[in-house]
Short mmCIF file of C-alpha atoms and ligand atoms in Angstrom, two decimals:
data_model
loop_
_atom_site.label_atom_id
_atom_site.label_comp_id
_atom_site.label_asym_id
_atom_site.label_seq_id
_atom_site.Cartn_x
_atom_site.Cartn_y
_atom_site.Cartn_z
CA UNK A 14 -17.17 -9.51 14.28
CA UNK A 15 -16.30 -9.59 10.62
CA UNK A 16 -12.93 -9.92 11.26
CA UNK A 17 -13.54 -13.66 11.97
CA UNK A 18 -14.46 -14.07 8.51
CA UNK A 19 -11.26 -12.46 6.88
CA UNK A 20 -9.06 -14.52 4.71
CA UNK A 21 -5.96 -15.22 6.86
CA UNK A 22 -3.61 -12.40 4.95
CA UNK A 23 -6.48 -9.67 5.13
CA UNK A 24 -6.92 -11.26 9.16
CA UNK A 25 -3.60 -10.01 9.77
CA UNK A 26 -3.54 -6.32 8.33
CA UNK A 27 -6.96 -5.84 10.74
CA UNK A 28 -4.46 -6.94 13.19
CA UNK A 29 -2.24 -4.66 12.60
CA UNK A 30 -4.15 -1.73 12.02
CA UNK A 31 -5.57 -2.59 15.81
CA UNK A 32 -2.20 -2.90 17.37
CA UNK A 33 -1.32 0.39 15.67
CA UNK A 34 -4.22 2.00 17.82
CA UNK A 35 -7.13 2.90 14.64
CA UNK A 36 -10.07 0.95 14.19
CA UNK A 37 -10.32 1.17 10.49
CA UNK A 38 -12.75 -2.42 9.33
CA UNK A 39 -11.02 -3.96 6.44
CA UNK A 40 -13.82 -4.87 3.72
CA UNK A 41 -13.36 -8.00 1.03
CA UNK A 42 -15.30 -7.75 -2.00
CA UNK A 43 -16.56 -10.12 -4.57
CA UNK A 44 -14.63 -8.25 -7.30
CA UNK A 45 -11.21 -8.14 -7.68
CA UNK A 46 -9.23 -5.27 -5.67
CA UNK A 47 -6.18 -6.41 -7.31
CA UNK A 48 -5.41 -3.19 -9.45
CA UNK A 49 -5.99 0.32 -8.44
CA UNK A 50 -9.12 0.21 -11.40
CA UNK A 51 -10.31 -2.72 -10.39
CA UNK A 52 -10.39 -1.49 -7.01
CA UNK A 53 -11.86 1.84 -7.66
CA UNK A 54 -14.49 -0.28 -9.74
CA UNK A 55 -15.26 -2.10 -6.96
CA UNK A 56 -15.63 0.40 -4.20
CA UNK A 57 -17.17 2.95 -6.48
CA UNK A 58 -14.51 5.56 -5.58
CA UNK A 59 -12.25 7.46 -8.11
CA UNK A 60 -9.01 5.91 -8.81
CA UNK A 61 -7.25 8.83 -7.80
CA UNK A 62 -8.64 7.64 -4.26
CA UNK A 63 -6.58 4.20 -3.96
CA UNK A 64 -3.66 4.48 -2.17
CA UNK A 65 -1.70 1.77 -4.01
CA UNK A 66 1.54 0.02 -2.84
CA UNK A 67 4.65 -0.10 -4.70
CA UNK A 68 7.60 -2.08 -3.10
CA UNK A 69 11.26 -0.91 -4.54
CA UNK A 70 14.37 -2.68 -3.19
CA UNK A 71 16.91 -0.11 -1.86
CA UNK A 72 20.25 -1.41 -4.74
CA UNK A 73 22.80 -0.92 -1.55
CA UNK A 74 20.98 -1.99 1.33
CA UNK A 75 18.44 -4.15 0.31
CA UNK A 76 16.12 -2.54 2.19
CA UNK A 77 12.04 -2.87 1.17
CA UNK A 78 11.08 0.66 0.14
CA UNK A 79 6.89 1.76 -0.18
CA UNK A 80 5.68 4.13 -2.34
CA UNK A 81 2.29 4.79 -1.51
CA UNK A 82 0.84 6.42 -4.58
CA UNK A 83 -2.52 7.61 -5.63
CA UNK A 84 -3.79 5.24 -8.14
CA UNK A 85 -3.60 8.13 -10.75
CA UNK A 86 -0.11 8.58 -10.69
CA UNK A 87 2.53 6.73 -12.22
CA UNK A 88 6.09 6.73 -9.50
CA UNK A 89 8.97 8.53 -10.54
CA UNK A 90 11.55 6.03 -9.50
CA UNK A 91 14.39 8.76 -9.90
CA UNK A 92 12.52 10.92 -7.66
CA UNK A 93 12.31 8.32 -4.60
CA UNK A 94 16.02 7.37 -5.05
CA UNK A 95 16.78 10.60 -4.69
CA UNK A 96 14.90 10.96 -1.00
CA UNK A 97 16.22 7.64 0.11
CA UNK A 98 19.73 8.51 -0.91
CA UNK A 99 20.34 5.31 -3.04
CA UNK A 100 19.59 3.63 -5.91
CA UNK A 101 16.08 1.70 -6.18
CA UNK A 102 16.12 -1.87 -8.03
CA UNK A 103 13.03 -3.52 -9.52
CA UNK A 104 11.17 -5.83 -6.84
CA UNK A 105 9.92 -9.30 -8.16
CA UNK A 106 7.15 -11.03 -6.69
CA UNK A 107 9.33 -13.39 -4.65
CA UNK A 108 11.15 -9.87 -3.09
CA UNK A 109 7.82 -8.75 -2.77
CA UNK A 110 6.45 -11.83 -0.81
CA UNK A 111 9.10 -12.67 0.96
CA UNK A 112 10.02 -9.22 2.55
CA UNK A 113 6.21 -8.12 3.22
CA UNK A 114 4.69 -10.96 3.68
CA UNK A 115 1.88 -10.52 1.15
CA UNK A 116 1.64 -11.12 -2.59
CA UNK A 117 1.36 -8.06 -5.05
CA UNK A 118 -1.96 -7.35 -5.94
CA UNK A 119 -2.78 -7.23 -1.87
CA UNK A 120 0.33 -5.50 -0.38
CA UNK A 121 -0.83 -3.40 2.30
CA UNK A 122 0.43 -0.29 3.90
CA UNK A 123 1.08 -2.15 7.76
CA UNK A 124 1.53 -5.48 9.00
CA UNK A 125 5.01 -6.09 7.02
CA UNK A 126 7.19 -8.77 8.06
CA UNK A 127 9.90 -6.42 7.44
CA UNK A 128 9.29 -2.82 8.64
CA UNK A 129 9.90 -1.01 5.41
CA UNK A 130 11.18 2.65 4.34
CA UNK A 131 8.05 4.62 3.34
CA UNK A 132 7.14 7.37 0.83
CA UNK A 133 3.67 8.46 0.66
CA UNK A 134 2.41 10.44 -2.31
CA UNK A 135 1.80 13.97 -2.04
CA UNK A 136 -1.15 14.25 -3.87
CA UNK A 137 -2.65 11.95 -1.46
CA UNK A 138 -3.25 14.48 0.77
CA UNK A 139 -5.73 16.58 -0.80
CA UNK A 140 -7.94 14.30 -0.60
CA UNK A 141 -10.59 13.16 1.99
CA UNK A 142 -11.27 9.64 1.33
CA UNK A 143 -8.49 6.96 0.13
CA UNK A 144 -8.35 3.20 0.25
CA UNK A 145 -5.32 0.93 0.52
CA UNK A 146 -5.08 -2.93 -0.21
CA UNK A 147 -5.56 -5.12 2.84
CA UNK A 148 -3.35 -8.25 2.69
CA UNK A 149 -5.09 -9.85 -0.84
CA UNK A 150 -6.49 -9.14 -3.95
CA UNK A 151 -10.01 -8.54 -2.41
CA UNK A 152 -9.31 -6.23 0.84
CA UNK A 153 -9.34 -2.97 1.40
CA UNK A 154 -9.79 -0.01 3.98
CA UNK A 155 -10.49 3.47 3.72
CA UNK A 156 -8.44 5.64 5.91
CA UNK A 157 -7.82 9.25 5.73
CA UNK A 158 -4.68 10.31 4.13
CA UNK A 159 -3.41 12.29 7.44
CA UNK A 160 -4.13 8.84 9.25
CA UNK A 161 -2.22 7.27 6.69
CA UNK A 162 0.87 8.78 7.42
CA UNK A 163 0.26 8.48 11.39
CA UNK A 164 -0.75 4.87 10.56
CA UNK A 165 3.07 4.31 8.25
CA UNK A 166 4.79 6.93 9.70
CA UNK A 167 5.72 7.67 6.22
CA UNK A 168 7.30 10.38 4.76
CA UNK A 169 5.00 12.67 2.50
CA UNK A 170 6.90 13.90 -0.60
CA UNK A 171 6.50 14.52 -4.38
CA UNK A 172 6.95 11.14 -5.98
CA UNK A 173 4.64 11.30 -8.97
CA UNK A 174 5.99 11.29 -12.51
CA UNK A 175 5.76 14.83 -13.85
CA UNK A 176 6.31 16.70 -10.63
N1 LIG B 20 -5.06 -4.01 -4.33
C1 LIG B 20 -4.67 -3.01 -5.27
C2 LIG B 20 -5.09 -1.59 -4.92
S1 LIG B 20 -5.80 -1.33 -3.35
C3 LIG B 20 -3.19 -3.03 -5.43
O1 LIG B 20 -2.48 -3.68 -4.69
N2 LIG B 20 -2.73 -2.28 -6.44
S2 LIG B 20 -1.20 -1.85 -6.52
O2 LIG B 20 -1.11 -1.00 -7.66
O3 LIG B 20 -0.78 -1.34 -5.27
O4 LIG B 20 -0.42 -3.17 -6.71
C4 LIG B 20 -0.07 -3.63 -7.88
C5 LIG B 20 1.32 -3.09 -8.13
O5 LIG B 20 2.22 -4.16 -8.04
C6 LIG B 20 1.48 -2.54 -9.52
O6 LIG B 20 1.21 -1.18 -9.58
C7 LIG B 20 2.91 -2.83 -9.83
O7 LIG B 20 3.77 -1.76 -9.50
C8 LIG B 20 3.25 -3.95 -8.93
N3 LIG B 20 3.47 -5.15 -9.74
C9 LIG B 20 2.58 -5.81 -10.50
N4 LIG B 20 3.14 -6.86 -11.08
C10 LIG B 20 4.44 -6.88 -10.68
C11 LIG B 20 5.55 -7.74 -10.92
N5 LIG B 20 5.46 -8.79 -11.71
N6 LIG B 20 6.71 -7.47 -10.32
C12 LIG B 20 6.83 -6.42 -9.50
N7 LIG B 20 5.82 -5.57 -9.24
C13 LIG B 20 4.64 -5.79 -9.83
#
Protein backbone atom coordinates (compact mmCIF):
# COMPACT_ATOMS: atom_id res chain seq x y z
CA UNK A 1 0.00 0.00 0.00
CA UNK A 2 1.39 3.43 -0.69
CA UNK A 3 -0.44 4.87 1.85
CA UNK A 4 2.15 3.50 4.35
CA UNK A 5 4.61 5.66 2.86
CA UNK A 6 2.62 9.04 3.13
CA UNK A 7 3.98 11.83 5.18
CA UNK A 8 1.80 11.85 8.34
CA UNK A 9 -0.46 15.11 7.15
CA UNK A 10 -0.98 13.59 3.52
CA UNK A 11 -1.60 9.92 5.77
CA UNK A 12 -4.49 11.55 7.16
CA UNK A 13 -6.41 13.17 4.10
CA UNK A 14 -6.15 9.29 2.49
CA UNK A 15 -7.87 8.67 5.66
CA UNK A 16 -10.34 10.73 5.23
CA UNK A 17 -11.11 10.42 1.79
CA UNK A 18 -11.63 6.45 2.84
CA UNK A 19 -13.92 7.16 5.69
CA UNK A 20 -15.85 9.42 3.33
CA UNK A 21 -16.53 6.19 1.15
CA UNK A 22 -14.08 7.12 -2.40
CA UNK A 23 -10.97 5.52 -3.00
CA UNK A 24 -9.18 8.35 -4.61
CA UNK A 25 -4.84 7.41 -3.99
CA UNK A 26 -3.26 10.56 -2.85
CA UNK A 27 0.17 10.97 -4.89
CA UNK A 28 3.44 13.01 -3.35
CA UNK A 29 5.76 14.32 -5.79
CA UNK A 30 9.32 15.35 -5.80
CA UNK A 31 8.34 18.89 -6.88
CA UNK A 32 6.68 21.23 -4.98
CA UNK A 33 2.66 21.13 -5.06
CA UNK A 34 2.66 24.10 -2.95
CA UNK A 35 1.06 26.65 -5.50
CA UNK A 36 -1.59 25.92 -7.97
CA UNK A 37 1.56 26.43 -10.86
CA UNK A 38 3.74 24.57 -9.18
CA UNK A 39 1.26 21.97 -8.91
CA UNK A 40 0.01 22.03 -12.39
CA UNK A 41 3.88 21.88 -13.26
CA UNK A 42 4.20 18.98 -11.48
CA UNK A 43 1.29 16.87 -12.50
CA UNK A 44 1.42 18.08 -16.04
CA UNK A 45 -2.23 19.25 -15.91
CA UNK A 46 -3.50 22.83 -16.75
CA UNK A 47 -3.75 25.11 -13.90
CA UNK A 48 -7.21 25.69 -14.50
CA UNK A 49 -7.38 21.90 -13.29
CA UNK A 50 -6.19 22.46 -9.49
CA UNK A 51 -8.78 22.79 -7.26
CA UNK A 52 -7.01 25.09 -4.78
CA UNK A 53 -8.03 25.85 -1.13
CA UNK A 54 -8.66 29.15 0.22
CA UNK A 55 -9.59 29.38 4.00
CA UNK A 56 -11.61 32.82 4.94
CA UNK A 57 -12.64 33.37 8.57
CA UNK A 58 -16.42 34.11 8.80
CA UNK A 59 -15.83 38.23 10.77
CA UNK A 60 -19.06 37.24 13.12
CA UNK A 61 -18.77 33.73 13.76
CA UNK A 62 -15.44 32.80 13.35
CA UNK A 63 -16.28 30.12 11.44
CA UNK A 64 -13.43 28.50 8.80
CA UNK A 65 -14.90 29.18 5.36
CA UNK A 66 -13.33 27.09 1.88
CA UNK A 67 -13.31 28.38 -1.29
CA UNK A 68 -12.42 25.80 -3.56
CA UNK A 69 -11.31 27.60 -6.68
CA UNK A 70 -9.87 26.60 -9.97
CA UNK A 71 -6.33 27.57 -9.97
CA UNK A 72 -7.18 30.11 -12.79
CA UNK A 73 -9.33 32.18 -10.93
CA UNK A 74 -8.67 34.74 -8.53
CA UNK A 75 -11.84 34.66 -5.38
CA UNK A 76 -14.09 37.40 -5.22
CA UNK A 77 -14.19 37.79 -1.51
CA UNK A 78 -17.39 40.11 -1.81
CA UNK A 79 -19.02 37.48 -3.70
CA UNK A 80 -18.58 34.60 -0.93
CA UNK A 81 -19.63 37.04 1.87
CA UNK A 82 -22.46 37.58 0.20
CA UNK A 83 -23.54 33.56 0.08
CA UNK A 84 -22.45 33.06 3.61
CA UNK A 85 -24.38 36.05 4.82
CA UNK A 86 -21.42 37.73 6.70
CA UNK A 87 -18.44 39.38 6.41
CA UNK A 88 -15.14 37.29 5.50
CA UNK A 89 -11.75 38.37 7.39
CA UNK A 90 -8.27 37.54 6.12
CA UNK A 91 -6.98 34.02 7.53
CA UNK A 92 -3.26 33.92 8.74
CA UNK A 93 -1.33 30.91 8.76
CA UNK A 94 -1.81 30.27 12.48
CA UNK A 95 -5.98 30.52 11.68
CA UNK A 96 -5.19 28.44 8.94
CA UNK A 97 -3.27 25.70 10.95
CA UNK A 98 -4.93 25.75 13.80
CA UNK A 99 -8.61 25.44 12.50
CA UNK A 100 -7.72 22.78 9.60
CA UNK A 101 -5.17 21.19 10.82
CA UNK A 102 -2.78 21.60 7.88
CA UNK A 103 -0.40 24.37 6.85
CA UNK A 104 -1.20 26.54 3.66
CA UNK A 105 0.46 25.38 0.80
CA UNK A 106 -1.19 21.66 1.64
CA UNK A 107 -4.74 22.51 2.86
CA UNK A 108 -6.92 19.94 1.61
CA UNK A 109 -10.53 19.77 0.76
CA UNK A 110 -11.45 16.86 3.82
CA UNK A 111 -9.97 15.73 6.88
CA UNK A 112 -10.38 19.29 8.76
CA UNK A 113 -10.14 19.42 12.36
CA UNK A 114 -12.89 21.79 12.17
CA UNK A 115 -15.69 20.91 9.68
CA UNK A 116 -15.69 24.07 7.64
CA UNK A 117 -18.40 26.11 5.49
CA UNK A 118 -17.66 25.30 1.82
CA UNK A 119 -17.89 27.10 -1.56
CA UNK A 120 -16.76 25.32 -4.53
CA UNK A 121 -16.04 27.19 -7.74
CA UNK A 122 -18.34 27.04 -10.51
CA UNK A 123 -16.10 26.80 -13.17
CA UNK A 124 -14.89 23.71 -11.64
CA UNK A 125 -17.44 21.88 -13.00
CA UNK A 126 -16.86 21.92 -16.57
CA UNK A 127 -14.20 20.19 -16.25
CA UNK A 128 -13.29 16.42 -16.19
CA UNK A 129 -10.15 16.12 -14.36
CA UNK A 130 -9.13 18.40 -11.18
CA UNK A 131 -6.63 17.94 -8.41
CA UNK A 132 -6.74 19.23 -4.84
CA UNK A 133 -3.81 19.49 -2.24
CA UNK A 134 -3.52 16.51 0.08
CA UNK A 135 -2.40 17.56 3.59
CA UNK A 136 1.35 19.16 2.41
CA UNK A 137 3.10 20.91 -0.05
CA UNK A 138 3.75 17.67 -2.11
CA UNK A 139 0.18 15.76 -2.16
CA UNK A 140 -2.35 15.69 -4.27
CA UNK A 141 -5.46 13.72 -5.73
CA UNK A 142 -7.40 13.93 -8.70
CA UNK A 143 -11.06 13.65 -8.20
CA UNK A 144 -13.83 14.59 -10.41
CA UNK A 145 -15.41 17.86 -9.77
CA UNK A 146 -19.08 16.20 -9.22
CA UNK A 147 -17.18 13.91 -6.61
CA UNK A 148 -15.82 16.89 -5.22
CA UNK A 149 -18.84 18.31 -4.12
CA UNK A 150 -20.26 14.75 -2.89
CA UNK A 151 -16.79 14.38 -1.26
CA UNK A 152 -17.25 18.40 0.68
CA UNK A 153 -20.70 18.58 0.41
CA UNK A 154 -20.00 22.00 -0.75
CA UNK A 155 -22.01 24.42 -2.20
CA UNK A 156 -21.31 25.14 -6.02
CA UNK A 157 -21.64 28.89 -6.80
CA UNK A 158 -20.02 31.74 -8.80
CA UNK A 159 -17.10 32.88 -6.71
CA UNK A 160 -14.55 33.93 -9.30
CA UNK A 161 -13.51 37.55 -9.70
CA UNK A 162 -15.22 38.91 -12.80
CA UNK A 163 -18.39 36.89 -12.65
N1 LIG B 1 -1.06 22.67 -2.90
C1 LIG B 1 -1.50 23.77 -3.69
C2 LIG B 1 -2.45 23.41 -4.83
S1 LIG B 1 -3.03 21.77 -4.91
C3 LIG B 1 -2.17 24.77 -2.82
O1 LIG B 1 -2.45 24.52 -1.67
N2 LIG B 1 -2.44 25.93 -3.42
S2 LIG B 1 -3.50 26.95 -2.80
O2 LIG B 1 -3.59 28.02 -3.75
O3 LIG B 1 -4.68 26.26 -2.47
O4 LIG B 1 -2.89 27.40 -1.46
C4 LIG B 1 -2.18 28.49 -1.33
C5 LIG B 1 -3.15 29.57 -0.94
O5 LIG B 1 -2.91 29.91 0.40
C6 LIG B 1 -2.95 30.85 -1.71
O6 LIG B 1 -3.73 30.90 -2.86
C7 LIG B 1 -3.33 31.91 -0.73
O7 LIG B 1 -4.69 32.27 -0.84
C8 LIG B 1 -3.17 31.25 0.58
N3 LIG B 1 -2.04 31.88 1.28
C9 LIG B 1 -0.75 31.88 0.92
N4 LIG B 1 -0.02 32.55 1.80
C10 LIG B 1 -0.88 32.99 2.76
C11 LIG B 1 -0.73 33.74 3.97
N5 LIG B 1 0.44 34.19 4.38
N6 LIG B 1 -1.82 33.98 4.71
C12 LIG B 1 -3.01 33.52 4.33
N7 LIG B 1 -3.22 32.81 3.20
C13 LIG B 1 -2.16 32.56 2.42
Amino acid sequence: MSGLQLKDSARRVQAAIQDAGFAFQVREFPASTRTSEEAAAAIGCDVAQIAKSLIFRAADTGRPVLVMASGANRVDEKAVAGLLGEKLARADADFVRARTGFAIGGVPPVGHREAPVVFIDADLMALDEIWAAAGTPNAVFRLTPTDLVALTGGAVAAVKKGS
